[in-house]
DNA sequence: TCGAATCGTAATAATTGAAGTTACATGAAA
DNA sequence: TTTCATGTAACTTCAATTATTACGATTCGA
């Protein structure tokens, strides 16, 4: 299966927006992420629906962050994207009649549910502000290394 | 993408084999799982490579379990299948130059790694014998309910 | 007001990876 | 020696994401 990279994509876009004054166009964001403006609009549209970003048409239009960076968690973004399936591994048949298969599903489902709960927990504990901080740290380190050499 | 259901599939097959005396053919297992004998051979072949099952050709041939049910964990099976990717969600670009994207990847990777570790831990703690027990429990319950009504 | 810039969105194609299928070779048992 | 079974390569189908094309609807600025 092809992996869903939209969460990674929106985070990349949102951080660029956070580092930038004024709106960024779909075109600009698309170049930044090596993709197509329509893809950007599709994804950002979902975030607009839940109030995380705003869009404006026409000259000087584009996308801006509409929420406090400290208040937006990865979990909210995951939800805004429609809570896509987390796992690439799954049961062959979700509603089997066979008791053997039901037993297998039950045990696997438990394990996956636990892992997903942990992942979502982690997502809930990370905000856009945290990511911005992580970026600042890396940026400072990068500048220091550049200066030294 | 389509989800990888091979783990679920082999477990289903192995439990049927555990409940049955003598070898089962790919054809029988395939019917049991609503699939094609070639698919069964492909998957079971990987388990044979690590000694979990044996195969025999010709009349009276087929697949048999070659290991102690208590000694085979879900984790071993996952490994035998080549440790397929666990998540359907991933980074857009695994080796980005952009520092922003690197920051995003780093944080996401941490979260995914933790969730995967938990999942594999769970897999390690479940044996085929455990699954057989779970089946026995469900089977007994099913019979009891059948008798009552 | 006009026109260019920008989003909004539908429709469709490309891409990717799993699963399914066909075909045939190999080997073992009756 | 015939039949039944695995072994495997090659190819097709299927499902899901992502990319692209096309065009409509707004908004700003000259």
Coordinates of C-alpha atoms (C1' of nucleotides) in Angstrom, one line a residue:
Chain A
X1 CA 0.0 0.0 0.0
X2 CA 1.1 3.5 -0.5
X3 CA 1.5 5.3 2.8
X4 CA -0.6 8.3 3.7
X5 CA 1.9 11.2 4.1
X6 CA -0.6 14.0 4.6
X7 CA 0.1 14.5 8.3
X8 CA 3.8 14.9 7.5
X9 CA 2.8 17.2 4.7
X10 CA 0.6 19.5 6.7
X11 CA 3.1 19.8 9.5
X12 CA 5.8 20.8 7.0
X13 CA 3.4 23.4 5.5
X14 CA 2.2 24.7 8.9
X15 CA 5.8 25.2 10.2
X16 CA 6.7 27.1 7.1
X17 CA 3.7 29.2 7.6
X18 CA 4.6 29.8 11.2
X19 CA 8.1 30.9 10.2
X20 CA 6.7 33.3 7.6
X21 CA 4.8 36.6 7.9
X22 CA 1.7 36.9 5.9
X23 CA -0.2 34.4 3.8
X24 CA 1.5 31.7 1.6
X25 CA -0.1 30.6 -1.6
X26 CA -0.8 27.0 -2.5
X27 CA 1.7 27.4 -5.3
X28 CA 4.5 28.4 -2.9
X29 CA 3.7 25.7 -0.4
X30 CA 3.5 23.1 -3.2
X31 CA 7.0 24.0 -4.5
X32 CA 8.2 23.8 -0.9
X33 CA 6.9 20.3 -0.6
X34 CA 7.5 19.1 -4.2
X35 CA 3.9 18.6 -5.0
X36 CA 1.0 20.1 -6.7
X37 CA -1.0 23.2 -5.6
X38 CA -4.3 21.2 -5.8
X39 CA -2.9 18.7 -3.4
X40 CA -2.1 21.5 -1.0
X41 CA -5.5 23.0 -1.2
X42 CA -7.2 19.6 -0.7
X43 CA -5.3 19.0 2.5
X44 CA -5.3 22.6 3.9
X45 CA -9.0 22.7 3.2
X46 CA -9.6 20.0 5.8
X47 CA -7.7 22.1 8.3
X48 CA -9.7 25.2 7.4
X49 CA -12.8 23.2 8.1
X50 CA -11.8 22.9 11.8
X51 CA -10.5 26.4 12.1
X52 CA -6.7 25.7 12.2
X53 CA -6.0 27.8 9.1
X54 CA -7.7 30.5 7.0
X55 CA -7.7 30.9 3.3
X56 CA -8.1 34.0 1.2
X57 CA -8.7 34.4 -2.5
X58 CA -7.4 36.9 -5.0
X59 CA -4.3 39.1 -4.9
X60 CA -2.5 39.0 -1.5
X61 CA -4.5 35.8 -0.8
X62 CA -3.2 32.5 0.4
X63 CA -3.1 30.5 3.6
X64 CA -2.5 31.7 7.2
X65 CA -2.5 29.9 10.5
X66 CA -5.6 30.8 12.5
X67 CA -4.9 29.2 15.8
X68 CA -2.4 29.4 18.6
X69 CA 0.5 27.2 17.9
X70 CA 0.5 25.9 21.5
X71 CA -3.1 24.9 21.2
X72 CA -2.9 22.7 18.1
X73 CA -1.8 19.1 18.7
X74 CA -0.8 16.4 16.2
X75 CA -3.8 14.5 17.3
X76 CA -6.1 17.3 16.2
X77 CA -4.4 17.4 12.9
X78 CA -4.8 13.6 12.5
X79 CA -8.5 14.0 13.3
X80 CA -8.8 16.9 10.9
X81 CA -7.5 14.6 8.2
X82 CA -10.3 12.2 8.9
X83 CA -8.4 9.9 11.2
X84 CA -7.0 7.7 8.4
X85 CA -6.1 4.1 9.1
X86 CA -2.9 4.0 11.2
X87 CA -1.8 0.5 10.3
X88 CA -0.7 -1.1 7.0
X89 CA -1.2 -4.5 8.6
X90 CA -4.7 -5.8 9.2
X91 CA -7.1 -8.7 9.3
X92 CA -7.9 -10.6 6.2
X93 CA -11.6 -10.6 7.0
X94 CA -13.1 -8.1 9.5
X95 CA -16.3 -10.0 10.1
X96 CA -15.4 -13.7 9.8
X97 CA -17.9 -16.5 10.6
X98 CA -15.0 -18.9 11.3
X99 CA -14.4 -19.2 15.0
X100 CA -10.7 -19.7 14.4
X101 CA -10.5 -16.5 12.5
X102 CA -12.5 -14.7 15.1
X103 CA -10.0 -15.7 17.7
X104 CA -7.1 -14.6 15.6
X105 CA -8.8 -11.2 14.8
X106 CA -9.6 -10.7 18.5
X107 CA -6.0 -11.1 19.6
X108 CA -4.6 -9.0 16.8
X109 CA -7.1 -6.3 17.2
X110 CA -6.2 -6.0 20.9
X111 CA -2.6 -5.5 20.1
X112 CA -3.2 -3.0 17.3
X113 CA -5.7 -1.1 19.5
X114 CA -3.1 -0.7 22.2
X115 CA -0.4 0.5 19.9
X116 CA -2.8 2.9 18.2
X117 CA -3.8 4.3 21.6
X118 CA -0.2 4.9 22.5
X119 CA 0.5 6.6 19.2
X120 CA -2.5 8.9 19.6
X121 CA -1.5 9.7 23.1
X122 CA 1.9 10.7 21.8
X123 CA 0.2 12.8 19.1
X124 CA -1.9 14.5 21.7
X125 CA 1.3 15.5 23.6
X126 CA 2.9 17.3 20.8
X127 CA 1.8 20.8 19.7
X128 CA 2.8 22.9 16.7
X129 CA 4.7 25.1 19.2
X130 CA 6.8 22.0 20.2
X131 CA 7.6 21.4 16.5
X132 CA 8.6 25.0 16.0
X133 CA 10.9 24.7 19.0
X134 CA 12.5 21.6 17.6
X135 CA 13.0 23.4 14.4
X136 CA 14.6 26.4 16.1
X137 CA 17.0 24.0 17.9
X138 CA 18.0 22.3 14.7
X139 CA 18.4 25.6 12.9
X140 CA 20.7 27.0 15.7
X141 CA 22.7 23.8 15.5
X142 CA 23.0 24.0 11.8
X143 CA 24.2 27.6 11.9
X144 CA 26.7 26.8 14.6
X145 CA 28.1 24.0 12.4
X146 CA 28.2 26.2 9.4
X147 CA 30.1 28.9 11.3
X148 CA 32.7 26.5 12.6
X149 CA 33.6 25.0 9.3
Chain B
X1 CA -2.9 0.9 -0.6
X2 CA -4.2 -2.5 0.3
X3 CA -3.4 -3.6 3.8
X4 CA -1.1 -6.5 4.3
X5 CA -3.1 -9.3 5.8
X6 CA -0.6 -12.0 5.7
X7 CA 0.0 -12.3 9.4
X8 CA -3.7 -12.7 10.0
X9 CA -3.8 -15.2 7.2
X10 CA -0.9 -17.4 8.5
X11 CA -2.4 -17.4 11.9
X12 CA -5.7 -18.6 10.6
X13 CA -3.9 -21.3 8.7
X14 CA -1.7 -22.4 11.5
X15 CA -4.6 -22.7 13.9
X16 CA -6.5 -24.8 11.6
X17 CA -3.4 -27.0 11.2
X18 CA -3.1 -27.2 14.9
X19 CA -6.7 -28.4 15.3
X20 CA -6.2 -31.0 12.5
X21 CA -4.3 -34.3 12.5
X22 CA -2.0 -34.8 9.5
X23 CA -1.0 -32.5 6.8
X24 CA -3.4 -30.0 5.1
X25 CA -3.0 -29.1 1.4
X26 CA -2.6 -25.6 0.0
X27 CA -5.9 -26.3 -1.7
X28 CA -7.7 -27.0 1.6
X29 CA -6.2 -24.1 3.4
X30 CA -7.0 -21.8 0.5
X31 CA -10.7 -22.8 0.6
X32 CA -10.7 -22.3 4.3
X33 CA -9.4 -18.7 3.8
X34 CA -11.2 -17.9 0.6
X35 CA -8.1 -17.4 -1.4
X36 CA -5.8 -19.2 -3.9
X37 CA -3.5 -22.1 -3.2
X38 CA -0.6 -20.2 -4.7
X39 CA -1.0 -17.5 -2.2
X40 CA -1.0 -20.0 0.6
X41 CA 2.2 -21.6 -0.7
X42 CA 3.9 -18.2 -1.0
X43 CA 3.1 -17.3 2.6
X44 CA 3.7 -20.8 4.1
X45 CA 7.0 -21.0 2.2
X46 CA 8.3 -18.2 4.3
X47 CA 7.4 -20.0 7.5
X48 CA 9.0 -23.2 6.2
X49 CA 12.2 -21.2 5.6
X50 CA 12.5 -20.6 9.3
X51 CA 11.4 -24.0 10.4
X52 CA 7.9 -23.3 11.7
X53 CA 6.1 -25.6 9.2
X54 CA 7.1 -28.4 6.9
X55 CA 5.8 -29.2 3.4
X56 CA 5.6 -32.5 1.6
X57 CA 4.9 -33.2 -2.0
X58 CA 2.8 -35.9 -3.7
X59 CA 0.0 -38.0 -2.3
X60 CA -0.6 -37.5 1.4
X61 CA 1.5 -34.3 1.1
X62 CA 0.7 -30.9 2.4
X63 CA 1.6 -28.6 5.3
X64 CA 2.3 -29.5 8.9
X65 CA 3.4 -27.6 11.9
X66 CA 7.0 -28.3 12.7
X67 CA 7.4 -26.4 16.0
X68 CA 6.1 -26.4 19.5
X69 CA 3.0 -24.1 19.6
X70 CA 4.2 -22.6 22.9
X71 CA 7.5 -21.6 21.3
X72 CA 6.2 -19.7 18.3
X73 CA 5.3 -16.0 18.9
X74 CA 3.5 -13.6 16.7
X75 CA 6.7 -11.6 16.5
X76 CA 8.6 -14.5 15.0
X77 CA 5.8 -14.9 12.4
X78 CA 6.0 -11.1 11.7
X79 CA 9.8 -11.5 11.1
X80 CA 9.3 -14.6 9.0
X81 CA 7.1 -12.5 6.7
X82 CA 9.9 -10.1 6.3
X83 CA 8.9 -7.5 8.9
X84 CA 6.6 -5.7 6.6
X85 CA 5.9 -2.0 7.3
X86 CA 3.6 -1.6 10.3
X87 CA 2.2 1.8 9.6
X88 CA 0.0 3.2 6.8
X89 CA 1.1 6.7 7.7
X90 CA 4.5 7.9 7.1
X91 CA 6.8 10.8 6.1
X92 CA 6.4 12.4 2.8
X93 CA 10.1 12.4 2.2
X94 CA 12.4 10.2 4.2
X95 CA 15.6 12.1 3.6
X96 CA 14.7 15.8 3.3
X97 CA 17.2 18.6 3.0
X98 CA 14.8 21.1 4.4
X99 CA 15.4 21.6 8.1
X100 CA 11.7 22.1 8.7
X101 CA 10.9 18.8 7.3
X102 CA 13.7 17.2 9.1
X103 CA 12.2 18.4 12.4
X104 CA 8.8 17.1 11.5
X105 CA 10.2 13.8 10.5
X106 CA 12.2 13.4 13.6
X107 CA 9.2 14.0 15.9
X108 CA 6.9 11.8 13.9
X109 CA 9.5 9.0 13.7
X110 CA 9.9 9.0 17.5
X111 CA 6.2 8.6 18.0
X112 CA 5.9 5.8 15.4
X113 CA 9.0 4.0 16.7
X114 CA 7.5 3.9 20.2
X115 CA 4.2 2.6 19.0
X116 CA 5.9 0.0 16.9
X117 CA 8.0 -1.1 19.8
X118 CA 4.9 -1.6 21.9
X119 CA 3.2 -3.6 19.1
X120 CA 6.2 -5.9 18.6
X121 CA 6.4 -6.3 22.4
X122 CA 2.8 -7.5 22.4
X123 CA 3.5 -9.8 19.5
X124 CA 6.4 -11.3 21.4
X125 CA 4.1 -12.1 24.3
X126 CA 1.6 -14.1 22.3
X127 CA 2.3 -17.6 21.2
X128 CA 0.4 -19.9 18.9
X129 CA -0.6 -21.9 22.0
X130 CA -2.2 -18.8 23.4
X131 CA -4.2 -18.4 20.3
X132 CA -5.2 -22.1 20.4
X133 CA -6.4 -21.5 24.0
X134 CA -8.4 -18.4 22.9
X135 CA -10.0 -20.5 20.2
X136 CA -10.9 -23.3 22.7
X137 CA -12.5 -20.8 24.9
X138 CA -14.6 -19.3 22.1
X139 CA -15.5 -22.8 20.9
X140 CA -16.7 -23.9 24.3
X141 CA -18.7 -20.7 24.7
X142 CA -20.2 -21.2 21.2
X143 CA -21.3 -24.8 22.0
X144 CA -22.8 -23.7 25.3
X145 CA -24.9 -21.0 23.6
X146 CA -25.9 -23.5 20.9
X147 CA -27.1 -26.0 23.6
X148 CA -29.1 -23.4 25.5
X149 CA -31.1 -22.2 22.6
Chain C
dT1 C1' -14.5 48.1 -14.5
dC2 C1' -11.2 44.9 -16.1
dG3 C1' -7.9 41.5 -15.5
dA4 C1' -4.7 38.9 -13.1
dA5 C1' -4.1 36.2 -9.0
dT6 C1' -5.9 32.9 -6.0
dC7 C1' -8.7 29.5 -4.0
dG8 C1' -12.5 25.5 -4.8
dT9 C1' -13.5 21.4 -6.7
dA10 C1' -14.7 17.8 -9.9
dA11 C1' -13.0 14.4 -12.9
dT12 C1' -9.4 11.7 -14.3
dA13 C1' -4.8 9.6 -14.6
dA14 C1' -0.5 7.9 -12.6
dT15 C1' 1.7 5.3 -9.0
dT16 C1' 2.4 1.9 -5.7
dG17 C1' 2.1 -2.4 -3.4
dA18 C1' -0.7 -6.4 -2.0
dA19 C1' -3.4 -10.2 -3.6
dG20 C1' -5.0 -13.1 -7.2
dT21 C1' -4.3 -16.0 -11.3
dT22 C1' -2.2 -18.8 -14.9
dA23 C1' 1.1 -21.9 -16.3
dC24 C1' 4.3 -25.2 -15.9
dA25 C1' 8.2 -27.7 -13.7
dT26 C1' 9.5 -30.9 -9.9
dG27 C1' 9.0 -34.6 -6.8
dA28 C1' 6.6 -38.3 -4.1
dA29 C1' 3.2 -41.8 -3.4
dA30 C1' -0.2 -45.1 -4.9
Chain D
dT1 C1' 3.5 -44.4 -14.6
dT2 C1' -0.1 -41.8 -13.3
dT3 C1' -1.9 -38.8 -10.0
dC4 C1' -1.5 -35.5 -6.5
dA5 C1' 1.0 -32.1 -4.3
dT6 C1' 4.4 -28.4 -3.8
dG7 C1' 7.7 -24.6 -6.1
dT8 C1' 7.9 -20.6 -8.6
dA9 C1' 7.9 -17.3 -12.4
dA10 C1' 5.2 -14.2 -14.9
dC11 C1' 1.4 -11.6 -15.2
dT12 C1' -3.1 -9.5 -14.0
dT13 C1' -6.2 -7.4 -10.9
dC14 C1' -7.4 -4.5 -7.1
dA15 C1' -7.3 -0.8 -3.7
dA16 C1' -5.6 3.4 -2.0
dT17 C1' -2.8 7.5 -2.2
dT18 C1' -1.1 11.1 -4.9
dA19 C1' -0.8 13.9 -9.1
dT20 C1' -2.7 16.4 -12.9
dT21 C1' -6.0 18.8 -15.8
dA22 C1' -9.6 21.8 -16.3
dC23 C1' -12.6 25.2 -15.2
dG24 C1' -15.5 28.0 -12.0
dA25 C1' -15.8 31.6 -8.4
dT26 C1' -13.7 35.5 -5.7
dT27 C1' -11.0 39.2 -4.6
dC28 C1' -7.6 42.7 -5.1
dG29 C1' -5.3 46.3 -7.7
dA30 C1' -4.4 49.1 -11.6

